[in-house]
Amino acid sequence: MTEDDIRAAVVGERSEQVDLLAALRPDQWDAPTLCAGWRVREVVAHTTMPFRTSTGRALVELVKAGGRVNRMADRCARRDAARMTDAKLLAALRDNVAHAWKPPGGGALGALSHDVIHGLDITVGLGLDRRVPPDRMAMVLAGLTPRNIAFFGTDLSGVMLRATDLEWSHGTGTAVRGLAQDLLLVICGRRLPPGHLGGAAASRFTR
């Protein structure tokens, strides 16, 4: 897996999300996602913020949020979603499918993970049957480390996450089975709709 491979995957993921968002009805832009309190428009505002905001401006926003990254992200997403139309949000993504943004300390693989996770927040939240391509999904899973898994703060004690579509598992204990992309959402602390997970402990991670 080279840097060029990852960058190509980023472009592919963003391009597919552009096509998906372009086909949404206006009411779907205002529909809830798996990100608590965020509609589709807040998620897109968040994922496009790095393309629209200078490093200096981002630092100012971080200071205003008391140094709390999640608080900054929430404030900025809500503000930008309120002032930008669907068309402008879509254009911000369409015009930046090849943007070289990398999250601090995350590299290109961090950018891919960011796009994939938030894309799933939208599609699973809307009940759309979109599958992230297996090779792209495998890249994201390969980039998971104990440190970034711990960042999400999800209680995964006593369970083994086992993918049904890829050769991948995580943890030990009672099996929770599902598509790799759904298990990624579990790691990220999302509560999934019924029917996405199987196994005796699936209810721990289901709405």
PDB file of C-alpha atoms in Angstrom:
ATOM      1  CA  MET A   1       0.000   0.000   0.000  1.00  0.00           C
ATOM      2  CA  THR A   2       1.791   3.107  -1.261  1.00  0.00           C
ATOM      3  CA  GLU A   3       1.043   6.792  -0.741  1.00  0.00           C
ATOM      4  CA  ASP A   4      -0.173   6.933  -4.348  1.00  0.00           C
ATOM      5  CA  ASP A   5      -2.549   4.025  -3.679  1.00  0.00           C
ATOM      6  CA  ILE A   6      -4.011   5.817  -0.677  1.00  0.00           C
ATOM      7  CA  ARG A   7      -4.340   9.113  -2.535  1.00  0.00           C
ATOM      8  CA  ALA A   8      -6.146   7.361  -5.380  1.00  0.00           C
ATOM      9  CA  ALA A   9      -8.502   5.824  -2.828  1.00  0.00           C
ATOM     10  CA  VAL A  10      -9.191   9.268  -1.329  1.00  0.00           C
ATOM     11  CA  VAL A  11     -10.071  10.660  -4.755  1.00  0.00           C
ATOM     12  CA  GLY A  12     -12.271   7.658  -5.455  1.00  0.00           C
ATOM     13  CA  GLU A  13     -14.120   7.950  -2.155  1.00  0.00           C
ATOM     14  CA  ARG A  14     -14.741  11.675  -2.465  1.00  0.00           C
ATOM     15  CA  SER A  15     -15.831  11.361  -6.098  1.00  0.00           C
ATOM     16  CA  GLU A  16     -18.367   8.675  -5.223  1.00  0.00           C
ATOM     17  CA  GLN A  17     -19.669  10.769  -2.353  1.00  0.00           C
ATOM     18  CA  VAL A  18     -20.126  13.716  -4.726  1.00  0.00           C
ATOM     19  CA  ASP A  19     -22.304  11.544  -6.980  1.00  0.00           C
ATOM     20  CA  LEU A  20     -24.297  10.261  -4.010  1.00  0.00           C
ATOM     21  CA  LEU A  21     -24.881  13.707  -2.509  1.00  0.00           C
ATOM     22  CA  ALA A  22     -25.844  15.164  -5.878  1.00  0.00           C
ATOM     23  CA  ALA A  23     -28.695  12.650  -6.065  1.00  0.00           C
ATOM     24  CA  LEU A  24     -30.148  13.467  -2.633  1.00  0.00           C
ATOM     25  CA  ARG A  25     -33.495  15.167  -2.264  1.00  0.00           C
ATOM     26  CA  PRO A  26     -33.592  18.473  -0.333  1.00  0.00           C
ATOM     27  CA  ASP A  27     -35.269  16.780   2.631  1.00  0.00           C
ATOM     28  CA  GLN A  28     -32.462  14.233   2.824  1.00  0.00           C
ATOM     29  CA  TRP A  29     -29.921  17.000   3.356  1.00  0.00           C
ATOM     30  CA  ASP A  30     -31.848  17.790   6.539  1.00  0.00           C
ATOM     31  CA  ALA A  31     -32.133  14.148   7.639  1.00  0.00           C
ATOM     32  CA  PRO A  32     -30.217  12.879  10.699  1.00  0.00           C
ATOM     33  CA  THR A  33     -27.014  10.878  10.342  1.00  0.00           C
ATOM     34  CA  LEU A  34     -25.156   8.561  12.716  1.00  0.00           C
ATOM     35  CA  CYS A  35     -23.251  11.595  14.038  1.00  0.00           C
ATOM     36  CA  ALA A  36     -25.297  12.618  17.058  1.00  0.00           C
ATOM     37  CA  GLY A  37     -26.999  15.964  16.431  1.00  0.00           C
ATOM     38  CA  TRP A  38     -25.721  16.315  12.876  1.00  0.00           C
ATOM     39  CA  ARG A  39     -27.796  16.197   9.730  1.00  0.00           C
ATOM     40  CA  VAL A  40     -26.297  15.398   6.334  1.00  0.00           C
ATOM     41  CA  ARG A  41     -25.470  19.079   5.834  1.00  0.00           C
ATOM     42  CA  GLU A  42     -23.487  19.298   9.092  1.00  0.00           C
ATOM     43  CA  VAL A  43     -21.476  16.215   8.157  1.00  0.00           C
ATOM     44  CA  VAL A  44     -20.630  17.640   4.720  1.00  0.00           C
ATOM     45  CA  ALA A  45     -19.785  20.995   6.290  1.00  0.00           C
ATOM     46  CA  HIS A  46     -17.413  19.154   8.621  1.00  0.00           C
ATOM     47  CA  THR A  47     -15.690  17.044   5.962  1.00  0.00           C
ATOM     48  CA  THR A  48     -15.180  20.049   3.698  1.00  0.00           C
ATOM     49  CA  MET A  49     -14.025  22.417   6.431  1.00  0.00           C
ATOM     50  CA  PRO A  50     -10.307  21.605   5.887  1.00  0.00           C
ATOM     51  CA  PHE A  51     -10.674  22.621   2.228  1.00  0.00           C
ATOM     52  CA  ARG A  52     -12.332  25.925   3.088  1.00  0.00           C
ATOM     53  CA  THR A  53     -10.370  26.979   6.177  1.00  0.00           C
ATOM     54  CA  SER A  54      -6.761  28.112   6.477  1.00  0.00           C
ATOM     55  CA  THR A  55      -4.519  26.719   9.195  1.00  0.00           C
ATOM     56  CA  GLY A  56      -4.530  30.102  10.916  1.00  0.00           C
ATOM     57  CA  ARG A  57      -8.316  30.296  10.913  1.00  0.00           C
ATOM     58  CA  ALA A  58      -8.545  26.745  12.260  1.00  0.00           C
ATOM     59  CA  LEU A  59      -6.220  27.659  15.126  1.00  0.00           C
ATOM     60  CA  VAL A  60      -8.373  30.669  15.969  1.00  0.00           C
ATOM     61  CA  GLU A  61     -11.446  28.430  16.041  1.00  0.00           C
ATOM     62  CA  LEU A  62      -9.624  25.949  18.270  1.00  0.00           C
ATOM     63  CA  VAL A  63      -8.725  28.701  20.743  1.00  0.00           C
ATOM     64  CA  LYS A  64     -12.340  29.910  20.749  1.00  0.00           C
ATOM     65  CA  ALA A  65     -13.386  26.344  21.591  1.00  0.00           C
ATOM     66  CA  GLY A  66     -11.053  26.235  24.566  1.00  0.00           C
ATOM     67  CA  GLY A  67      -8.642  23.871  22.838  1.00  0.00           C
ATOM     68  CA  ARG A  68     -11.275  21.150  22.518  1.00  0.00           C
ATOM     69  CA  VAL A  69     -11.159  19.732  18.997  1.00  0.00           C
ATOM     70  CA  ASN A  70     -14.565  18.052  19.089  1.00  0.00           C
ATOM     71  CA  ARG A  71     -16.207  21.218  20.384  1.00  0.00           C
ATOM     72  CA  MET A  72     -14.576  23.229  17.618  1.00  0.00           C
ATOM     73  CA  ALA A  73     -15.701  20.723  14.984  1.00  0.00           C
ATOM     74  CA  ASP A  74     -19.279  20.831  16.229  1.00  0.00           C
ATOM     75  CA  ARG A  75     -19.458  24.622  16.380  1.00  0.00           C
ATOM     76  CA  CYS A  76     -17.969  25.079  12.928  1.00  0.00           C
ATOM     77  CA  ALA A  77     -20.101  22.371  11.326  1.00  0.00           C
ATOM     78  CA  ARG A  78     -23.310  23.867  12.698  1.00  0.00           C
ATOM     79  CA  ARG A  79     -22.305  27.400  11.716  1.00  0.00           C
ATOM     80  CA  ASP A  80     -21.275  26.490   8.173  1.00  0.00           C
ATOM     81  CA  ALA A  81     -24.268  24.209   7.601  1.00  0.00           C
ATOM     82  CA  ALA A  82     -26.560  27.081   8.549  1.00  0.00           C
ATOM     83  CA  ARG A  83     -25.009  29.584   6.175  1.00  0.00           C
ATOM     84  CA  MET A  84     -24.155  27.374   3.167  1.00  0.00           C
ATOM     85  CA  THR A  85     -26.696  26.016   0.701  1.00  0.00           C
ATOM     86  CA  ASP A  86     -26.784  22.384  -0.382  1.00  0.00           C
ATOM     87  CA  ALA A  87     -25.252  23.414  -3.698  1.00  0.00           C
ATOM     88  CA  LYS A  88     -22.360  25.239  -2.036  1.00  0.00           C
ATOM     89  CA  LEU A  89     -21.639  22.340   0.294  1.00  0.00           C
ATOM     90  CA  LEU A  90     -21.660  19.942  -2.638  1.00  0.00           C
ATOM     91  CA  ALA A  91     -19.379  22.239  -4.649  1.00  0.00           C
ATOM     92  CA  ALA A  92     -16.934  22.409  -1.742  1.00  0.00           C
ATOM     93  CA  LEU A  93     -16.535  18.644  -1.971  1.00  0.00           C
ATOM     94  CA  ARG A  94     -16.650  18.391  -5.763  1.00  0.00           C
ATOM     95  CA  ASP A  95     -13.947  21.034  -6.188  1.00  0.00           C
ATOM     96  CA  ASN A  96     -11.626  19.303  -3.728  1.00  0.00           C
ATOM     97  CA  VAL A  97     -11.731  15.600  -4.506  1.00  0.00           C
ATOM     98  CA  ALA A  98      -7.955  15.660  -4.993  1.00  0.00           C
ATOM     99  CA  HIS A  99      -7.184  18.026  -2.104  1.00  0.00           C
ATOM    100  CA  ALA A 100      -4.048  16.943  -0.232  1.00  0.00           C
ATOM    101  CA  TRP A 101      -5.373  17.687   3.284  1.00  0.00           C
ATOM    102  CA  LYS A 102      -4.125  15.370   6.010  1.00  0.00           C
ATOM    103  CA  PRO A 103      -5.418  15.347   9.593  1.00  0.00           C
ATOM    104  CA  PRO A 104      -2.721  16.237  12.137  1.00  0.00           C
ATOM    105  CA  GLY A 105      -0.654  13.113  12.723  1.00  0.00           C
ATOM    106  CA  GLY A 106      -2.922  11.030  10.499  1.00  0.00           C
ATOM    107  CA  GLY A 107      -1.315  11.240   7.081  1.00  0.00           C
ATOM    108  CA  ALA A 108      -3.082  10.330   3.851  1.00  0.00           C
ATOM    109  CA  LEU A 109      -4.538   7.221   5.462  1.00  0.00           C
ATOM    110  CA  GLY A 110      -6.095   9.417   8.141  1.00  0.00           C
ATOM    111  CA  ALA A 111      -7.718  11.504   5.418  1.00  0.00           C
ATOM    112  CA  LEU A 112      -9.134   8.376   3.783  1.00  0.00           C
ATOM    113  CA  SER A 113     -10.463   7.104   7.110  1.00  0.00           C
ATOM    114  CA  HIS A 114     -12.072  10.480   7.829  1.00  0.00           C
ATOM    115  CA  ASP A 115     -13.853  10.485   4.484  1.00  0.00           C
ATOM    116  CA  VAL A 116     -14.957   6.843   4.704  1.00  0.00           C
ATOM    117  CA  ILE A 117     -16.297   7.092   8.265  1.00  0.00           C
ATOM    118  CA  HIS A 118     -18.289  10.260   7.656  1.00  0.00           C
ATOM    119  CA  GLY A 119     -19.538   8.948   4.323  1.00  0.00           C
ATOM    120  CA  LEU A 120     -20.915   5.949   6.211  1.00  0.00           C
ATOM    121  CA  ASP A 121     -22.461   8.258   8.796  1.00  0.00           C
ATOM    122  CA  ILE A 122     -24.513   9.656   5.946  1.00  0.00           C
ATOM    123  CA  THR A 123     -25.384   6.528   3.973  1.00  0.00           C
ATOM    124  CA  VAL A 124     -26.182   4.289   6.944  1.00  0.00           C
ATOM    125  CA  GLY A 125     -28.087   7.115   8.597  1.00  0.00           C
ATOM    126  CA  LEU A 126     -30.194   7.546   5.465  1.00  0.00           C
ATOM    127  CA  GLY A 127     -30.653   3.806   5.000  1.00  0.00           C
ATOM    128  CA  LEU A 128     -28.815   3.789   1.663  1.00  0.00           C
ATOM    129  CA  ASP A 129     -27.222   0.509   0.601  1.00  0.00           C
ATOM    130  CA  ARG A 130     -23.791   1.795  -0.326  1.00  0.00           C
ATOM    131  CA  ARG A 131     -20.793  -0.507   0.082  1.00  0.00           C
ATOM    132  CA  VAL A 132     -17.335   0.997   0.427  1.00  0.00           C
ATOM    133  CA  PRO A 133     -15.093  -0.885  -2.064  1.00  0.00           C
ATOM    134  CA  PRO A 134     -13.299  -3.773  -0.284  1.00  0.00           C
ATOM    135  CA  ASP A 135      -9.784  -2.593  -1.123  1.00  0.00           C
ATOM    136  CA  ARG A 136     -10.565   0.862   0.252  1.00  0.00           C
ATOM    137  CA  MET A 137     -12.114  -0.647   3.362  1.00  0.00           C
ATOM    138  CA  ALA A 138      -9.077  -2.867   3.882  1.00  0.00           C
ATOM    139  CA  MET A 139      -6.805   0.194   3.783  1.00  0.00           C
ATOM    140  CA  VAL A 140      -8.805   1.899   6.523  1.00  0.00           C
ATOM    141  CA  LEU A 141      -8.824  -1.196   8.720  1.00  0.00           C
ATOM    142  CA  ALA A 142      -5.093  -1.682   8.207  1.00  0.00           C
ATOM    143  CA  GLY A 143      -4.547   1.830   9.503  1.00  0.00           C
ATOM    144  CA  LEU A 144      -6.310   1.201  12.815  1.00  0.00           C
ATOM    145  CA  THR A 145      -3.973   1.284  15.813  1.00  0.00           C
ATOM    146  CA  PRO A 146      -4.647   0.847  19.543  1.00  0.00           C
ATOM    147  CA  ARG A 147      -4.153   4.594  19.926  1.00  0.00           C
ATOM    148  CA  ASN A 148      -6.726   5.716  17.384  1.00  0.00           C
ATOM    149  CA  ILE A 149      -9.191   3.011  18.454  1.00  0.00           C
ATOM    150  CA  ALA A 150      -8.873   4.295  22.022  1.00  0.00           C
ATOM    151  CA  PHE A 151      -9.499   7.859  20.766  1.00  0.00           C
ATOM    152  CA  PHE A 152     -13.151   7.009  20.115  1.00  0.00           C
ATOM    153  CA  GLY A 153     -13.634   5.761  23.673  1.00  0.00           C
ATOM    154  CA  THR A 154     -15.949   2.906  22.689  1.00  0.00           C
ATOM    155  CA  ASP A 155     -16.311   0.111  25.233  1.00  0.00           C
ATOM    156  CA  LEU A 156     -15.267  -2.973  23.260  1.00  0.00           C
ATOM    157  CA  SER A 157     -14.497  -5.115  26.283  1.00  0.00           C
ATOM    158  CA  GLY A 158     -15.483  -8.761  26.038  1.00  0.00           C
ATOM    159  CA  VAL A 159     -16.356  -8.735  22.344  1.00  0.00           C
ATOM    160  CA  MET A 160     -14.706  -9.866  19.133  1.00  0.00           C
ATOM    161  CA  LEU A 161     -15.645  -7.875  16.060  1.00  0.00           C
ATOM    162  CA  ARG A 162     -15.611 -10.248  13.093  1.00  0.00           C
ATOM    163  CA  ALA A 163     -16.182  -9.072   9.528  1.00  0.00           C
ATOM    164  CA  THR A 164     -18.399 -11.167   7.287  1.00  0.00           C
ATOM    165  CA  ASP A 165     -17.056  -9.735   4.037  1.00  0.00           C
ATOM    166  CA  LEU A 166     -13.308  -9.409   4.732  1.00  0.00           C
ATOM    167  CA  GLU A 167     -10.703 -11.457   6.590  1.00  0.00           C
ATOM    168  CA  TRP A 168     -10.626  -9.162   9.596  1.00  0.00           C
ATOM    169  CA  SER A 169     -11.380  -9.323  13.290  1.00  0.00           C
ATOM    170  CA  HIS A 170     -10.619  -7.297  16.392  1.00  0.00           C
ATOM    171  CA  GLY A 171     -10.647  -8.181  20.082  1.00  0.00           C
ATOM    172  CA  THR A 172     -11.582 -11.324  21.970  1.00  0.00           C
ATOM    173  CA  GLY A 173     -14.811 -12.526  23.512  1.00  0.00           C
ATOM    174  CA  THR A 174     -18.385 -12.798  22.312  1.00  0.00           C
ATOM    175  CA  ALA A 175     -18.555 -12.383  18.553  1.00  0.00           C
ATOM    176  CA  VAL A 176     -20.243  -9.392  16.956  1.00  0.00           C
ATOM    177  CA  ARG A 177     -20.550 -10.035  13.237  1.00  0.00           C
ATOM    178  CA  GLY A 178     -21.218  -7.627  10.404  1.00  0.00           C
ATOM    179  CA  LEU A 179     -19.854  -5.986   7.292  1.00  0.00           C
ATOM    180  CA  ALA A 180     -16.407  -4.500   7.847  1.00  0.00           C
ATOM    181  CA  GLN A 181     -17.802  -1.013   7.303  1.00  0.00           C
ATOM    182  CA  ASP A 182     -20.436  -1.540   9.990  1.00  0.00           C
ATOM    183  CA  LEU A 183     -17.817  -2.806  12.439  1.00  0.00           C
ATOM    184  CA  LEU A 184     -15.729   0.279  11.698  1.00  0.00           C
ATOM    185  CA  LEU A 185     -18.708   2.366  12.772  1.00  0.00           C
ATOM    186  CA  VAL A 186     -18.970   0.307  15.960  1.00  0.00           C
ATOM    187  CA  ILE A 187     -15.339   1.146  16.755  1.00  0.00           C
ATOM    188  CA  CYS A 188     -16.139   4.813  16.151  1.00  0.00           C
ATOM    189  CA  GLY A 189     -18.890   4.705  18.749  1.00  0.00           C
ATOM    190  CA  ARG A 190     -21.852   4.814  16.392  1.00  0.00           C
ATOM    191  CA  ARG A 191     -25.116   3.073  17.238  1.00  0.00           C
ATOM    192  CA  LEU A 192     -26.262   1.165  14.184  1.00  0.00           C
ATOM    193  CA  PRO A 193     -29.827   0.592  13.004  1.00  0.00           C
ATOM    194  CA  PRO A 194     -31.278  -2.880  13.629  1.00  0.00           C
ATOM    195  CA  GLY A 195     -30.288  -5.585  11.178  1.00  0.00           C
ATOM    196  CA  HIS A 196     -26.697  -4.506  10.598  1.00  0.00           C
ATOM    197  CA  LEU A 197     -25.028  -6.665  13.243  1.00  0.00           C
ATOM    198  CA  GLY A 198     -25.284 -10.263  14.381  1.00  0.00           C
ATOM    199  CA  GLY A 199     -24.166 -12.167  17.453  1.00  0.00           C
ATOM    200  CA  ALA A 200     -25.139 -12.315  21.089  1.00  0.00           C
ATOM    201  CA  ALA A 201     -23.567  -8.930  21.894  1.00  0.00           C
ATOM    202  CA  ALA A 202     -24.904  -7.084  18.853  1.00  0.00           C
ATOM    203  CA  SER A 203     -27.521  -5.248  20.916  1.00  0.00           C
ATOM    204  CA  ARG A 204     -24.728  -3.340  22.714  1.00  0.00           C
ATOM    205  CA  PHE A 205     -24.024  -1.467  19.508  1.00  0.00           C
ATOM    206  CA  THR A 206     -27.536  -1.245  18.013  1.00  0.00           C
ATOM    207  CA  ARG A 207     -30.075   1.503  18.435  1.00  0.00           C
TER     208      ARG A 207
END
